[in-house]
Amino acid sequence: AKMSRKRVLVLGGTGYLGQHLLQAFSRGATPPTPSEHEYDVAFTYHSNPPPQPLLGAAPDSLAFCVDLRTGHGLEAISHAFGQPHVVINCAALSIPRACEMDPPAALSINVPFALVKWLSSFSESTTLLIHLSTDQVYEGTKSFYKEEDETLAVNVYGKTKVAAEQFISVNYPNFAILRSSIIFGPQTVSPVPKSLPIQWIDSVLAKGNEVDFFHDEFRCPVYVKDVVNIIWRLTNGWISDSKQMQMLLNVGGPDRISRVQMAEAVAYYRGYNTSLIKSVSASSVDRGVKSPADISMDITKLIQTLDFSPTTFADGVRLTLAT
């Protein structure tokens, strides 16, 4: 029997996670896990038109210019691609300091008003919305937050992401909201402009100079291919079952670590001198934005729901730097 092709739309396809997703979902790629479905893929971009290397790596994908603040460009997708079975929203203003400087812009980009309105315009609600949220929805005053814990963001970025979660859960029937920690891993096929955490640590330590790292801020950084795998499993599950889905998941790695510990892991792998890593308190630096102290997450629900074993931080560093 011929496989029916399913339509997947990635919003923010030229970003870091977006590019990794496009590669995984594109025809001929090795899938993260076997699937009985094949995918037709489309993606949106806004400021950066899709670079050639990305088009080469996801050759059959369709690119659409969309402004998510107004929804301009979404209608063209309905005509040229059709109603997607799954929409993965990776588009965001995700630099906390930029959000502090322009809260209205952060709100209009980070809360998918126009997207949900567009999806609601189809006569059948057969589209699953997978929305990327953040660990920064939590206040950061304890360890290992669970999904049902109160969300009390301390900065504008986190507050807009809380607003997005609330907006989606009230206004859209089928969703999976992924509260993602710092995503790290190999560079994308077309390099993204923002610096990648492990590569940045590696480059500063390689110079042999002393560098300051915070010892008192904790996260659960997650390996990018784990995030792709999680989204892949949710997508396949939705298309196989199509029963109503309203899911909220912490998406983090299995290790609660500080920036100092992140730097140490890179140093161990590379054989750098760990005395270059200077431990400082986050409160000693003004970053122009309040940062939560400990937003480590309990990922039990993720592991149980998706029958999934996450990559340890040390293994993720090895996989990131071994290229």
mmCIF file of C-alpha atoms in Angstrom:
data_model
loop_
_atom_site.group_PDB
_atom_site.id
_atom_site.type_symbol
_atom_site.label_atom_id
_atom_site.label_comp_id
_atom_site.label_asym_id
_atom_site.label_seq_id
_atom_site.Cartn_x
_atom_site.Cartn_y
_atom_site.Cartn_z
ATOM 1 C CA ALA A 1 0.000 0.000 0.000
ATOM 2 C CA LYS A 2 1.263 3.456 -0.874
ATOM 3 C CA MET A 3 1.996 5.589 2.143
ATOM 4 C CA SER A 4 -0.103 8.697 2.427
ATOM 5 C CA ARG A 5 2.029 11.787 2.738
ATOM 6 C CA LYS A 6 1.395 14.039 5.701
ATOM 7 C CA ARG A 7 1.989 17.776 5.794
ATOM 8 C CA VAL A 8 4.260 19.328 8.416
ATOM 9 C CA LEU A 9 4.798 23.080 8.712
ATOM 10 C CA VAL A 10 7.772 24.475 10.649
ATOM 11 C CA LEU A 11 7.452 28.117 11.710
ATOM 12 C CA GLY A 12 10.875 29.677 12.092
ATOM 13 C CA GLY A 13 12.546 27.170 9.795
ATOM 14 C CA THR A 14 15.754 29.179 9.372
ATOM 15 C CA GLY A 15 16.450 29.238 13.131
ATOM 16 C CA TYR A 16 18.560 26.771 15.108
ATOM 17 C CA LEU A 17 15.897 24.209 16.047
ATOM 18 C CA GLY A 18 13.975 24.888 12.821
ATOM 19 C CA GLN A 19 16.891 23.873 10.600
ATOM 20 C CA HIS A 20 17.525 20.689 12.594
ATOM 21 C CA LEU A 21 13.817 19.812 12.263
ATOM 22 C CA LEU A 22 13.734 20.454 8.513
ATOM 23 C CA GLN A 23 16.666 18.118 8.005
ATOM 24 C CA ALA A 24 15.090 15.360 10.087
ATOM 25 C CA PHE A 25 11.690 15.608 8.379
ATOM 26 C CA SER A 26 12.950 15.992 4.837
ATOM 27 C CA ARG A 27 12.681 13.145 2.342
ATOM 28 C CA GLY A 28 15.546 10.704 2.366
ATOM 29 C CA ALA A 29 16.824 11.784 5.787
ATOM 30 C CA THR A 30 17.436 9.084 8.383
ATOM 31 C CA PRO A 31 14.431 9.459 10.692
ATOM 32 C CA PRO A 32 15.020 9.732 14.470
ATOM 33 C CA THR A 33 12.895 6.578 14.920
ATOM 34 C CA PRO A 34 11.097 4.432 12.324
ATOM 35 C CA SER A 35 7.759 5.795 11.156
ATOM 36 C CA GLU A 36 5.022 4.530 8.886
ATOM 37 C CA HIS A 37 4.416 8.080 7.666
ATOM 38 C CA GLU A 38 6.179 10.191 5.075
ATOM 39 C CA TYR A 39 6.151 13.926 5.239
ATOM 40 C CA ASP A 40 5.756 16.851 2.916
ATOM 41 C CA VAL A 41 7.444 19.761 4.632
ATOM 42 C CA ALA A 42 6.973 23.506 4.450
ATOM 43 C CA PHE A 43 8.564 26.195 6.565
ATOM 44 C CA THR A 44 8.277 29.897 7.228
ATOM 45 C CA TYR A 45 10.929 32.554 7.535
ATOM 46 C CA HIS A 46 10.651 36.239 8.300
ATOM 47 C CA SER A 47 13.820 38.310 8.345
ATOM 48 C CA ASN A 48 16.289 35.812 6.846
ATOM 49 C CA PRO A 49 15.376 34.275 3.492
ATOM 50 C CA PRO A 50 16.278 30.591 3.360
ATOM 51 C CA PRO A 51 19.992 30.174 2.633
ATOM 52 C CA GLN A 52 21.152 27.833 -0.132
ATOM 53 C CA PRO A 53 22.735 25.202 2.159
ATOM 54 C CA LEU A 54 19.403 24.821 3.973
ATOM 55 C CA LEU A 55 17.466 24.439 0.719
ATOM 56 C CA GLY A 56 20.045 21.857 -0.331
ATOM 57 C CA ALA A 57 19.644 19.902 2.922
ATOM 58 C CA ALA A 58 15.837 19.959 2.762
ATOM 59 C CA PRO A 59 15.416 19.890 -1.015
ATOM 60 C CA ASP A 60 11.692 19.160 -1.229
ATOM 61 C CA SER A 61 10.571 21.669 1.360
ATOM 62 C CA LEU A 62 8.523 24.751 0.464
ATOM 63 C CA ALA A 63 9.514 28.120 1.906
ATOM 64 C CA PHE A 64 7.014 30.856 2.768
ATOM 65 C CA CYS A 65 7.678 34.385 3.981
ATOM 66 C CA VAL A 66 5.332 35.018 6.904
ATOM 67 C CA ASP A 67 4.962 37.830 9.428
ATOM 68 C CA LEU A 68 3.556 36.138 12.520
ATOM 69 C CA ARG A 69 2.630 39.460 14.136
ATOM 70 C CA THR A 70 0.023 40.137 11.441
ATOM 71 C CA GLY A 71 -0.412 36.676 9.933
ATOM 72 C CA HIS A 72 0.547 38.100 6.558
ATOM 73 C CA GLY A 73 1.651 35.198 4.348
ATOM 74 C CA LEU A 74 -0.290 32.423 6.115
ATOM 75 C CA GLU A 75 -3.102 32.427 3.530
ATOM 76 C CA ALA A 76 -0.551 31.608 0.801
ATOM 77 C CA ILE A 77 0.309 28.413 2.701
ATOM 78 C CA SER A 78 -3.356 27.306 2.635
ATOM 79 C CA HIS A 79 -3.370 27.615 -1.154
ATOM 80 C CA ALA A 80 0.065 26.283 -2.080
ATOM 81 C CA PHE A 81 0.542 23.614 0.612
ATOM 82 C CA GLY A 82 -2.833 22.949 2.224
ATOM 83 C CA GLN A 83 -3.886 22.497 5.819
ATOM 84 C CA PRO A 84 -0.923 21.034 7.718
ATOM 85 C CA HIS A 85 -1.421 17.937 9.878
ATOM 86 C CA VAL A 86 1.179 19.284 12.302
ATOM 87 C CA VAL A 87 2.489 22.798 12.865
ATOM 88 C CA ILE A 88 5.705 23.217 14.852
ATOM 89 C CA ASN A 89 6.096 26.758 16.153
ATOM 90 C CA CYS A 90 9.777 27.550 16.755
ATOM 91 C CA ALA A 91 9.413 31.223 15.844
ATOM 92 C CA ALA A 92 10.109 33.575 18.750
ATOM 93 C CA LEU A 93 11.894 36.646 19.975
ATOM 94 C CA SER A 94 14.043 34.567 22.291
ATOM 95 C CA ILE A 95 16.816 36.928 23.388
ATOM 96 C CA PRO A 96 15.699 38.008 26.876
ATOM 97 C CA ARG A 97 17.422 41.403 26.722
ATOM 98 C CA ALA A 98 15.724 42.234 23.405
ATOM 99 C CA CYS A 99 12.382 41.353 25.006
ATOM 100 C CA GLU A 100 13.050 43.690 27.954
ATOM 101 C CA MET A 101 13.784 46.540 25.554
ATOM 102 C CA ASP A 102 10.596 46.066 23.509
ATOM 103 C CA PRO A 103 7.852 44.244 25.444
ATOM 104 C CA PRO A 104 5.092 44.929 22.849
ATOM 105 C CA ALA A 105 7.207 43.380 20.059
ATOM 106 C CA ALA A 106 8.041 40.402 22.293
ATOM 107 C CA LEU A 107 4.342 39.870 23.027
ATOM 108 C CA SER A 108 3.211 40.158 19.402
ATOM 109 C CA ILE A 109 5.866 37.708 18.175
ATOM 110 C CA ASN A 110 5.852 35.232 21.081
ATOM 111 C CA VAL A 111 2.079 34.832 21.464
ATOM 112 C CA PRO A 112 0.778 33.144 18.293
ATOM 113 C CA PHE A 113 -2.433 35.195 17.899
ATOM 114 C CA ALA A 114 -2.435 35.226 14.078
ATOM 115 C CA LEU A 115 -1.307 31.594 13.806
ATOM 116 C CA VAL A 116 -4.118 30.278 16.007
ATOM 117 C CA LYS A 117 -6.641 32.447 14.157
ATOM 118 C CA TRP A 118 -5.432 30.968 10.847
ATOM 119 C CA LEU A 119 -5.522 27.374 12.123
ATOM 120 C CA SER A 120 -9.022 27.963 13.514
ATOM 121 C CA SER A 121 -10.218 29.079 10.065
ATOM 122 C CA PHE A 122 -10.013 25.528 8.674
ATOM 123 C CA SER A 123 -13.332 23.690 8.845
ATOM 124 C CA GLU A 124 -11.858 20.661 10.603
ATOM 125 C CA SER A 125 -9.568 20.977 13.606
ATOM 126 C CA THR A 126 -7.243 18.193 12.490
ATOM 127 C CA THR A 127 -4.013 20.150 12.985
ATOM 128 C CA LEU A 128 -1.808 19.567 16.014
ATOM 129 C CA LEU A 129 0.071 22.674 17.189
ATOM 130 C CA ILE A 130 3.448 21.845 18.736
ATOM 131 C CA HIS A 131 4.548 25.051 20.439
ATOM 132 C CA LEU A 132 8.013 25.701 21.834
ATOM 133 C CA SER A 133 7.894 27.317 25.240
ATOM 134 C CA THR A 134 10.730 27.747 27.741
ATOM 135 C CA ASP A 135 11.970 26.770 31.198
ATOM 136 C CA GLN A 136 11.957 30.530 31.860
ATOM 137 C CA VAL A 137 8.225 30.362 32.624
ATOM 138 C CA TYR A 138 9.289 29.193 36.112
ATOM 139 C CA GLU A 139 10.276 31.581 38.895
ATOM 140 C CA GLY A 140 13.529 29.784 39.661
ATOM 141 C CA THR A 141 13.307 29.557 43.447
ATOM 142 C CA LYS A 142 13.507 25.755 43.756
ATOM 143 C CA SER A 143 14.869 22.747 41.853
ATOM 144 C CA PHE A 144 13.253 20.281 39.473
ATOM 145 C CA TYR A 145 10.036 22.069 38.549
ATOM 146 C CA LYS A 146 7.104 19.887 37.519
ATOM 147 C CA GLU A 147 4.662 20.803 34.741
ATOM 148 C CA GLU A 148 1.873 21.548 37.223
ATOM 149 C CA ASP A 149 3.990 23.965 39.287
ATOM 150 C CA GLU A 150 2.994 27.606 39.183
ATOM 151 C CA THR A 151 4.468 29.693 36.361
ATOM 152 C CA LEU A 152 5.860 32.986 37.655
ATOM 153 C CA ALA A 153 8.288 34.365 35.099
ATOM 154 C CA VAL A 154 10.767 36.989 36.311
ATOM 155 C CA ASN A 155 11.443 38.663 32.942
ATOM 156 C CA VAL A 156 9.497 39.879 29.893
ATOM 157 C CA TYR A 157 10.610 36.930 27.748
ATOM 158 C CA GLY A 158 9.281 34.416 30.281
ATOM 159 C CA LYS A 159 6.070 36.408 30.757
ATOM 160 C CA THR A 160 5.329 36.456 27.015
ATOM 161 C CA LYS A 161 5.906 32.692 26.890
ATOM 162 C CA VAL A 162 3.494 32.175 29.822
ATOM 163 C CA ALA A 163 0.966 34.338 27.954
ATOM 164 C CA ALA A 164 1.450 32.163 24.843
ATOM 165 C CA GLU A 165 0.838 28.940 26.788
ATOM 166 C CA GLN A 166 -2.349 30.362 28.295
ATOM 167 C CA PHE A 167 -3.552 31.722 24.960
ATOM 168 C CA ILE A 168 -3.045 28.392 23.175
ATOM 169 C CA SER A 169 -4.642 26.267 25.882
ATOM 170 C CA VAL A 170 -7.755 28.475 25.970
ATOM 171 C CA ASN A 171 -8.102 29.032 22.217
ATOM 172 C CA TYR A 172 -6.885 25.916 20.439
ATOM 173 C CA PRO A 173 -8.139 22.323 20.808
ATOM 174 C CA ASN A 174 -5.021 20.251 20.025
ATOM 175 C CA PHE A 175 -1.582 21.185 21.237
ATOM 176 C CA ALA A 176 1.663 20.009 22.736
ATOM 177 C CA ILE A 177 3.473 22.775 24.611
ATOM 178 C CA LEU A 178 7.160 21.995 25.117
ATOM 179 C CA ARG A 179 8.908 23.903 27.904
ATOM 180 C CA SER A 180 12.385 23.639 26.537
ATOM 181 C CA SER A 181 15.578 24.378 28.418
ATOM 182 C CA ILE A 182 18.745 25.647 26.667
ATOM 183 C CA ILE A 183 19.001 23.685 23.412
ATOM 184 C CA PHE A 184 22.577 22.785 22.452
ATOM 185 C CA GLY A 185 24.248 20.669 19.818
ATOM 186 C CA PRO A 186 26.010 20.818 16.454
ATOM 187 C CA GLN A 187 25.832 23.941 14.290
ATOM 188 C CA THR A 188 23.095 24.013 11.652
ATOM 189 C CA VAL A 189 23.744 23.312 7.974
ATOM 190 C CA SER A 190 23.488 27.066 7.415
ATOM 191 C CA PRO A 191 25.116 28.644 10.506
ATOM 192 C CA VAL A 192 22.779 30.717 12.681
ATOM 193 C CA PRO A 193 23.880 34.189 13.766
ATOM 194 C CA LYS A 194 23.438 33.666 17.506
ATOM 195 C CA SER A 195 26.306 32.028 19.341
ATOM 196 C CA LEU A 196 25.786 28.408 20.365
ATOM 197 C CA PRO A 197 26.491 27.670 24.043
ATOM 198 C CA ILE A 198 28.913 24.735 23.774
ATOM 199 C CA GLN A 199 30.770 26.131 20.751
ATOM 200 C CA TRP A 200 31.125 29.487 22.538
ATOM 201 C CA ILE A 201 32.500 27.897 25.719
ATOM 202 C CA ASP A 202 34.889 25.814 23.603
ATOM 203 C CA SER A 203 36.161 28.830 21.684
ATOM 204 C CA VAL A 204 36.837 30.970 24.781
ATOM 205 C CA LEU A 205 38.545 28.156 26.708
ATOM 206 C CA ALA A 206 40.635 27.234 23.647
ATOM 207 C CA LYS A 207 42.247 30.687 23.797
ATOM 208 C CA GLY A 208 43.757 29.794 27.175
ATOM 209 C CA ASN A 209 42.428 32.860 29.001
ATOM 210 C CA GLU A 210 40.548 32.866 32.295
ATOM 211 C CA VAL A 211 36.783 33.204 31.840
ATOM 212 C CA ASP A 212 34.008 33.916 34.334
ATOM 213 C CA PHE A 213 31.075 31.508 34.568
ATOM 214 C CA PHE A 214 28.065 31.579 36.903
ATOM 215 C CA HIS A 215 27.976 28.918 39.595
ATOM 216 C CA ASP A 216 24.533 29.774 40.958
ATOM 217 C CA GLU A 217 22.153 29.500 37.987
ATOM 218 C CA PHE A 218 20.864 26.027 37.157
ATOM 219 C CA ARG A 219 19.195 24.645 34.023
ATOM 220 C CA CYS A 220 18.732 21.261 32.350
ATOM 221 C CA PRO A 221 20.260 21.858 28.901
ATOM 222 C CA VAL A 222 18.811 19.557 26.271
ATOM 223 C CA TYR A 223 20.590 18.051 23.268
ATOM 224 C CA VAL A 224 19.056 19.298 20.011
ATOM 225 C CA LYS A 225 18.589 15.844 18.497
ATOM 226 C CA ASP A 226 16.591 14.833 21.583
ATOM 227 C CA VAL A 227 14.246 17.777 20.959
ATOM 228 C CA VAL A 228 13.906 16.746 17.300
ATOM 229 C CA ASN A 229 13.209 13.154 18.394
ATOM 230 C CA ILE A 230 10.539 14.331 20.887
ATOM 231 C CA ILE A 231 8.808 16.400 18.177
ATOM 232 C CA TRP A 232 9.103 13.477 15.746
ATOM 233 C CA ARG A 233 7.426 11.112 18.235
ATOM 234 C CA LEU A 234 4.631 13.587 18.981
ATOM 235 C CA THR A 235 4.051 14.121 15.251
ATOM 236 C CA ASN A 236 3.910 10.410 14.430
ATOM 237 C CA GLY A 237 1.713 9.724 17.456
ATOM 238 C CA TRP A 238 -0.762 12.432 16.465
ATOM 239 C CA ILE A 239 -1.018 11.205 12.885
ATOM 240 C CA SER A 240 -1.420 7.569 13.960
ATOM 241 C CA ASP A 241 -4.018 8.220 16.713
ATOM 242 C CA SER A 242 -5.590 11.634 16.008
ATOM 243 C CA LYS A 243 -7.249 11.603 19.400
ATOM 244 C CA GLN A 244 -7.487 14.944 21.148
ATOM 245 C CA MET A 245 -4.134 16.054 22.512
ATOM 246 C CA GLN A 246 -3.570 18.716 25.144
ATOM 247 C CA MET A 247 -0.114 18.094 26.411
ATOM 248 C CA LEU A 248 2.328 20.125 28.450
ATOM 249 C CA LEU A 249 5.844 18.740 28.765
ATOM 250 C CA ASN A 250 9.085 19.836 30.390
ATOM 251 C CA VAL A 251 11.749 19.265 27.755
ATOM 252 C CA GLY A 252 15.144 19.221 29.389
ATOM 253 C CA GLY A 253 18.169 16.994 29.624
ATOM 254 C CA PRO A 254 18.689 14.624 32.558
ATOM 255 C CA ASP A 255 21.319 16.807 34.279
ATOM 256 C CA ARG A 256 20.786 19.880 36.479
ATOM 257 C CA ILE A 257 23.873 21.999 35.847
ATOM 258 C CA SER A 258 25.323 25.472 36.266
ATOM 259 C CA ARG A 259 27.295 27.422 33.673
ATOM 260 C CA VAL A 260 30.468 26.477 35.568
ATOM 261 C CA GLN A 261 29.583 22.791 35.222
ATOM 262 C CA MET A 262 28.819 23.309 31.521
ATOM 263 C CA ALA A 263 32.284 24.820 31.050
ATOM 264 C CA GLU A 264 33.896 22.024 33.059
ATOM 265 C CA ALA A 265 32.280 19.381 30.848
ATOM 266 C CA VAL A 266 33.726 21.066 27.749
ATOM 267 C CA ALA A 267 37.140 21.346 29.419
ATOM 268 C CA TYR A 268 37.128 17.655 30.416
ATOM 269 C CA TYR A 269 36.236 16.543 26.916
ATOM 270 C CA ARG A 270 38.851 18.784 25.265
ATOM 271 C CA GLY A 271 41.531 18.378 27.905
ATOM 272 C CA TYR A 272 41.639 22.109 28.689
ATOM 273 C CA ASN A 273 42.992 23.400 31.986
ATOM 274 C CA THR A 274 39.975 23.741 34.307
ATOM 275 C CA SER A 275 41.713 26.480 36.300
ATOM 276 C CA LEU A 276 40.748 28.823 33.418
ATOM 277 C CA ILE A 277 37.139 28.513 34.614
ATOM 278 C CA LYS A 278 36.465 31.216 37.194
ATOM 279 C CA SER A 279 33.341 30.746 39.261
ATOM 280 C CA VAL A 280 31.307 33.945 39.833
ATOM 281 C CA SER A 281 27.853 34.713 41.154
ATOM 282 C CA ALA A 282 25.160 35.703 38.671
ATOM 283 C CA SER A 283 24.231 38.586 40.967
ATOM 284 C CA SER A 284 27.667 40.139 40.344
ATOM 285 C CA VAL A 285 26.836 40.889 36.691
ATOM 286 C CA ASP A 286 24.182 43.208 35.311
ATOM 287 C CA ARG A 287 22.832 41.635 32.121
ATOM 288 C CA GLY A 288 20.040 44.156 31.641
ATOM 289 C CA VAL A 289 17.488 41.466 32.454
ATOM 290 C CA LYS A 290 16.488 39.481 35.544
ATOM 291 C CA SER A 291 17.358 35.826 35.253
ATOM 292 C CA PRO A 292 15.782 32.988 37.261
ATOM 293 C CA ALA A 293 18.281 31.233 39.540
ATOM 294 C CA ASP A 294 17.227 27.593 39.374
ATOM 295 C CA ILE A 295 14.825 26.509 36.642
ATOM 296 C CA SER A 296 15.945 22.897 36.519
ATOM 297 C CA MET A 297 13.054 20.661 35.531
ATOM 298 C CA ASP A 298 11.653 17.269 36.446
ATOM 299 C CA ILE A 299 11.410 15.391 33.115
ATOM 300 C CA THR A 300 9.692 12.238 34.412
ATOM 301 C CA LYS A 301 6.538 12.977 32.401
ATOM 302 C CA LEU A 302 8.546 13.400 29.183
ATOM 303 C CA ILE A 303 10.377 10.106 29.670
ATOM 304 C CA GLN A 304 7.218 8.172 30.565
ATOM 305 C CA THR A 305 4.885 9.724 27.977
ATOM 306 C CA LEU A 306 7.241 9.284 25.033
ATOM 307 C CA ASP A 307 9.167 6.225 26.247
ATOM 308 C CA PHE A 308 12.300 8.196 25.727
ATOM 309 C CA SER A 309 15.830 8.097 27.120
ATOM 310 C CA PRO A 310 17.470 11.530 27.089
ATOM 311 C CA THR A 311 21.113 12.188 26.208
ATOM 312 C CA THR A 312 23.297 13.084 29.198
ATOM 313 C CA PHE A 313 25.023 16.457 29.143
ATOM 314 C CA ALA A 314 28.484 14.857 28.890
ATOM 315 C CA ASP A 315 27.396 12.761 25.892
ATOM 316 C CA GLY A 316 25.767 15.789 24.282
ATOM 317 C CA VAL A 317 28.996 17.761 24.609
ATOM 318 C CA ARG A 318 30.930 14.889 23.052
ATOM 319 C CA LEU A 319 28.467 14.623 20.162
ATOM 320 C CA THR A 320 28.549 18.409 19.666
ATOM 321 C CA LEU A 321 32.344 18.758 19.618
ATOM 322 C CA ALA A 322 33.273 15.474 17.920
ATOM 323 C CA THR A 323 32.343 16.816 14.485
#
